[in-house]
Amino acid sequence: STVLMRVENSEVLLCDGVATVTDENKHRFVEFLERWKLYEGISEQINAMAKGLGKVLPEDLRQEMHGLLTPMEIAQLLSGLGTLNVEDWETHTAYTHGLHKESNVVRWFWQVVRDWANSEEVLLPQLLQFVTGSARVPVGGFSELVGFNGAKHAFTLAGANHLSKQALPVAHTCICTLDMPPYPDLETCRHKMTQMLRLGRSHFDEGAGQAET
């Protein structure tokens, strides 16, 4: 009978009738363990993902992509780019509701973003996700950014004079837009943007009722 070895909470086939790893069979065991970890142990999830992908991309298109693109390129087409270029971001940003490139709050916004890029780069994808719903950008960069309806929609900064100078920025992810209150200076803008991300990543019961820091 086949003997299965238990690895953590899973069973891995070593070989028929053998239940002990020794110096002689350890390489064989590692081969089986690797196959289990990478394929067999997650086969149900992989099959579900493949089924879903098949509904989005027909078989003939997948075969064509397979011949033209590397696996990494296909992953980028599906998931987007993880590296954010601040210059590209700023170049392809739109402004509305009274804001323009030379508005104080716009200049302060980009100063904070550039400072994060130099010292706290992890905050950049958090900012993008807060405003757009995704921490990645499409292949082609920010010029290819899309809203929730699938149509192209530029990252947008909107004036929010209806909000107080101590309010947090407000995101509209379906249209990739961030409402910026009329902050009086750079440091207030920096503090509110940082607080926005901190509270935006908290569960309701974690963020509610917290004193400002």
Tab-separated table of C-alpha atoms in Angstrom:
chain	number	residue	atom	x	y	z
A	1	SER	CA	0.000	0.000	0.000
A	2	THR	CA	1.032	3.612	-0.549
A	3	VAL	CA	2.434	5.346	2.513
A	4	LEU	CA	1.998	9.093	2.858
A	5	MET	CA	4.299	11.206	5.001
A	6	ARG	CA	2.751	14.049	6.944
A	7	VAL	CA	4.314	17.472	6.343
A	8	GLU	CA	2.734	20.070	8.604
A	9	ASN	CA	-0.993	19.488	7.931
A	10	SER	CA	-0.564	17.771	4.567
A	11	GLU	CA	0.473	14.321	3.444
A	12	VAL	CA	3.219	13.901	0.862
A	13	LEU	CA	3.992	10.706	-1.001
A	14	LEU	CA	7.608	9.670	-0.491
A	15	CYS	CA	7.464	6.364	-2.298
A	16	ASP	CA	5.542	3.131	-2.000
A	17	GLY	CA	6.006	1.474	1.354
A	18	VAL	CA	8.559	3.982	2.704
A	19	ALA	CA	7.655	6.297	5.599
A	20	THR	CA	11.088	7.440	6.829
A	21	VAL	CA	13.363	10.052	5.306
A	22	THR	CA	16.993	8.945	5.235
A	23	ASP	CA	20.185	10.209	3.644
A	24	GLU	CA	19.573	7.770	0.802
A	25	ASN	CA	16.061	8.960	-0.073
A	26	LYS	CA	16.088	12.586	1.088
A	27	HIS	CA	16.546	13.943	-2.439
A	28	ARG	CA	13.546	11.913	-3.579
A	29	PHE	CA	11.567	13.269	-0.650
A	30	VAL	CA	12.491	16.878	-1.522
A	31	GLU	CA	11.306	16.292	-5.097
A	32	PHE	CA	7.927	15.062	-3.872
A	33	LEU	CA	7.695	17.845	-1.307
A	34	GLU	CA	8.475	20.477	-3.935
A	35	ARG	CA	5.858	19.055	-6.284
A	36	TRP	CA	3.300	19.053	-3.485
A	37	LYS	CA	4.049	22.611	-2.378
A	38	LEU	CA	4.048	24.073	-5.891
A	39	TYR	CA	1.379	22.015	-7.635
A	40	GLU	CA	-0.530	19.166	-6.034
A	41	GLY	CA	-1.206	20.887	-2.711
A	42	ILE	CA	-2.835	23.857	-4.440
A	43	SER	CA	-4.269	22.104	-7.486
A	44	GLU	CA	-7.853	22.953	-6.530
A	45	GLN	CA	-7.046	26.660	-6.316
A	46	ILE	CA	-5.023	26.596	-9.549
A	47	ASN	CA	-7.857	24.863	-11.400
A	48	ALA	CA	-10.316	27.484	-10.131
A	49	MET	CA	-8.031	30.284	-11.298
A	50	ALA	CA	-7.571	28.620	-14.692
A	51	LYS	CA	-11.340	28.270	-15.055
A	52	GLY	CA	-11.829	31.954	-14.265
A	53	LEU	CA	-9.054	32.989	-16.650
A	54	GLY	CA	-10.663	30.899	-19.363
A	55	LYS	CA	-13.849	32.948	-19.032
A	56	VAL	CA	-11.898	36.164	-19.604
A	57	LEU	CA	-9.394	34.982	-22.217
A	58	PRO	CA	-10.504	32.445	-24.870
A	59	GLU	CA	-8.236	29.470	-25.540
A	60	ASP	CA	-7.111	30.733	-28.968
A	61	LEU	CA	-6.086	34.088	-27.485
A	62	ARG	CA	-4.201	32.387	-24.653
A	63	GLN	CA	-2.295	30.268	-27.150
A	64	GLU	CA	-1.425	33.364	-29.159
A	65	MET	CA	-0.227	35.160	-26.011
A	66	HIS	CA	1.822	32.104	-25.049
A	67	GLY	CA	3.719	32.336	-28.321
A	68	LEU	CA	4.321	36.088	-28.140
A	69	LEU	CA	4.820	36.893	-24.450
A	70	THR	CA	6.875	35.609	-21.544
A	71	PRO	CA	5.082	34.509	-18.350
A	72	MET	CA	6.279	37.730	-16.659
A	73	GLU	CA	4.846	39.869	-19.470
A	74	ILE	CA	1.509	38.053	-19.256
A	75	ALA	CA	1.470	38.582	-15.475
A	76	GLN	CA	2.105	42.308	-15.997
A	77	LEU	CA	-0.728	42.550	-18.520
A	78	LEU	CA	-3.100	40.888	-16.062
A	79	SER	CA	-1.903	42.485	-12.819
A	80	GLY	CA	-0.182	45.700	-13.868
A	81	LEU	CA	3.175	47.175	-12.889
A	82	GLY	CA	4.304	47.200	-9.280
A	83	THR	CA	6.897	49.965	-9.727
A	84	LEU	CA	5.428	53.471	-9.594
A	85	ASN	CA	7.123	56.302	-11.484
A	86	VAL	CA	6.303	59.582	-9.743
A	87	GLU	CA	7.226	61.689	-12.775
A	88	ASP	CA	4.890	59.638	-15.001
A	89	TRP	CA	2.231	59.851	-12.287
A	90	GLU	CA	2.415	63.640	-12.096
A	91	THR	CA	2.564	64.051	-15.890
A	92	HIS	CA	-0.674	62.149	-16.393
A	93	THR	CA	-2.656	63.632	-13.506
A	94	ALA	CA	-5.719	65.796	-14.178
A	95	TYR	CA	-7.034	68.639	-12.029
A	96	THR	CA	-10.590	69.808	-11.474
A	97	HIS	CA	-12.891	71.851	-9.206
A	98	GLY	CA	-10.596	74.869	-9.108
A	99	LEU	CA	-7.229	73.110	-8.893
A	100	HIS	CA	-4.383	73.395	-11.401
A	101	LYS	CA	-0.697	72.466	-11.469
A	102	GLU	CA	0.351	75.636	-9.682
A	103	SER	CA	-2.239	75.473	-6.896
A	104	ASN	CA	-0.578	75.420	-3.471
A	105	VAL	CA	-2.278	72.214	-2.376
A	106	VAL	CA	-1.264	70.532	-5.654
A	107	ARG	CA	2.381	71.540	-5.231
A	108	TRP	CA	2.297	70.312	-1.637
A	109	PHE	CA	0.654	67.046	-2.664
A	110	TRP	CA	3.466	66.266	-5.112
A	111	GLN	CA	6.110	67.387	-2.640
A	112	VAL	CA	4.759	64.832	-0.140
A	113	VAL	CA	4.639	62.128	-2.822
A	114	ARG	CA	8.241	62.833	-3.891
A	115	ASP	CA	9.377	62.803	-0.260
A	116	TRP	CA	7.675	59.422	0.207
A	117	ALA	CA	9.385	58.128	-2.932
A	118	ASN	CA	12.751	59.017	-1.381
A	119	SER	CA	12.161	57.891	2.190
A	120	GLU	CA	8.952	55.851	2.553
A	121	GLU	CA	8.374	54.270	-0.847
A	122	VAL	CA	5.950	51.719	0.612
A	123	LEU	CA	3.417	54.544	0.984
A	124	LEU	CA	3.183	55.135	-2.783
A	125	PRO	CA	1.218	51.970	-3.651
A	126	GLN	CA	-0.908	52.589	-0.557
A	127	LEU	CA	-1.775	56.045	-1.867
A	128	LEU	CA	-2.565	54.742	-5.334
A	129	GLN	CA	-4.750	51.984	-3.913
A	130	PHE	CA	-6.573	54.422	-1.653
A	131	VAL	CA	-7.528	56.595	-4.633
A	132	THR	CA	-7.987	54.023	-7.416
A	133	GLY	CA	-8.651	50.713	-5.679
A	134	SER	CA	-5.451	49.172	-7.080
A	135	ALA	CA	-1.855	49.388	-5.863
A	136	ARG	CA	-0.543	48.798	-9.415
A	137	VAL	CA	-0.751	50.639	-12.728
A	138	PRO	CA	-1.444	49.097	-16.147
A	139	VAL	CA	1.314	48.301	-18.612
A	140	GLY	CA	1.922	51.655	-20.270
A	141	GLY	CA	1.895	53.532	-16.972
A	142	PHE	CA	-0.466	56.158	-15.646
A	143	SER	CA	-1.658	57.187	-19.105
A	144	GLU	CA	-3.474	53.830	-19.254
A	145	LEU	CA	-5.171	54.096	-15.848
A	146	VAL	CA	-8.818	53.007	-15.881
A	147	GLY	CA	-11.793	53.559	-13.620
A	148	PHE	CA	-14.166	50.909	-12.308
A	149	ASN	CA	-16.197	50.900	-15.535
A	150	GLY	CA	-13.138	49.811	-17.515
A	151	ALA	CA	-12.762	53.095	-19.412
A	152	LYS	CA	-9.596	55.189	-19.213
A	153	HIS	CA	-9.694	57.705	-16.384
A	154	ALA	CA	-6.757	59.843	-15.342
A	155	PHE	CA	-5.656	60.083	-11.728
A	156	THR	CA	-7.370	63.301	-10.653
A	157	LEU	CA	-6.924	65.847	-7.878
A	158	ALA	CA	-10.070	67.833	-7.149
A	159	GLY	CA	-10.486	70.981	-5.088
A	160	ALA	CA	-12.657	70.497	-2.003
A	161	ASN	CA	-13.336	73.927	-0.580
A	162	HIS	CA	-16.513	72.544	0.986
A	163	LEU	CA	-14.287	70.607	3.400
A	164	SER	CA	-12.565	72.176	6.383
A	165	LYS	CA	-8.837	72.856	6.462
A	166	GLN	CA	-8.466	70.041	9.002
A	167	ALA	CA	-10.455	67.433	7.051
A	168	LEU	CA	-8.856	64.369	5.497
A	169	PRO	CA	-8.687	63.999	1.713
A	170	VAL	CA	-11.649	62.062	0.282
A	171	ALA	CA	-11.215	59.374	-2.384
A	172	HIS	CA	-13.648	58.400	-5.153
A	173	THR	CA	-12.104	55.143	-6.364
A	174	CYS	CA	-14.588	54.590	-9.195
A	175	ILE	CA	-13.283	57.737	-10.928
A	176	CYS	CA	-9.698	57.702	-9.597
A	177	THR	CA	-10.196	61.056	-7.881
A	178	LEU	CA	-8.911	62.512	-4.617
A	179	ASP	CA	-10.665	65.546	-3.112
A	180	MET	CA	-8.057	67.813	-1.509
A	181	PRO	CA	-9.211	70.197	1.252
A	182	PRO	CA	-7.764	73.762	1.249
A	183	TYR	CA	-4.808	73.070	3.531
A	184	PRO	CA	-2.953	76.159	4.797
A	185	ASP	CA	0.599	74.767	4.467
A	186	LEU	CA	2.806	71.848	3.430
A	187	GLU	CA	3.063	70.266	6.869
A	188	THR	CA	-0.703	70.157	7.332
A	189	CYS	CA	-1.022	68.551	3.913
A	190	ARG	CA	1.660	65.985	4.773
A	191	HIS	CA	0.064	65.167	8.127
A	192	LYS	CA	-3.411	64.733	6.667
A	193	MET	CA	-2.212	62.578	3.763
A	194	THR	CA	-0.288	60.343	6.158
A	195	GLN	CA	-3.242	60.112	8.534
A	196	MET	CA	-5.512	59.337	5.565
A	197	LEU	CA	-3.434	56.297	4.644
A	198	ARG	CA	-3.045	55.117	8.235
A	199	LEU	CA	-6.776	55.233	8.926
A	200	GLY	CA	-7.634	54.011	5.446
A	201	ARG	CA	-5.794	50.760	6.122
A	202	SER	CA	-7.494	50.217	9.495
A	203	HIS	CA	-10.686	48.322	10.141
A	204	PHE	CA	-13.556	50.565	11.215
A	205	ASP	CA	-13.275	49.605	14.868
A	206	GLU	CA	-9.513	50.268	14.794
A	207	GLY	CA	-9.723	53.725	13.240
A	208	ALA	CA	-12.911	55.050	14.797
A	209	GLY	CA	-12.517	57.256	17.823
A	210	GLN	CA	-8.735	57.506	17.645
A	211	ALA	CA	-7.190	60.772	18.714
A	212	GLU	CA	-5.220	62.637	16.089
A	213	THR	CA	-1.464	62.046	16.138
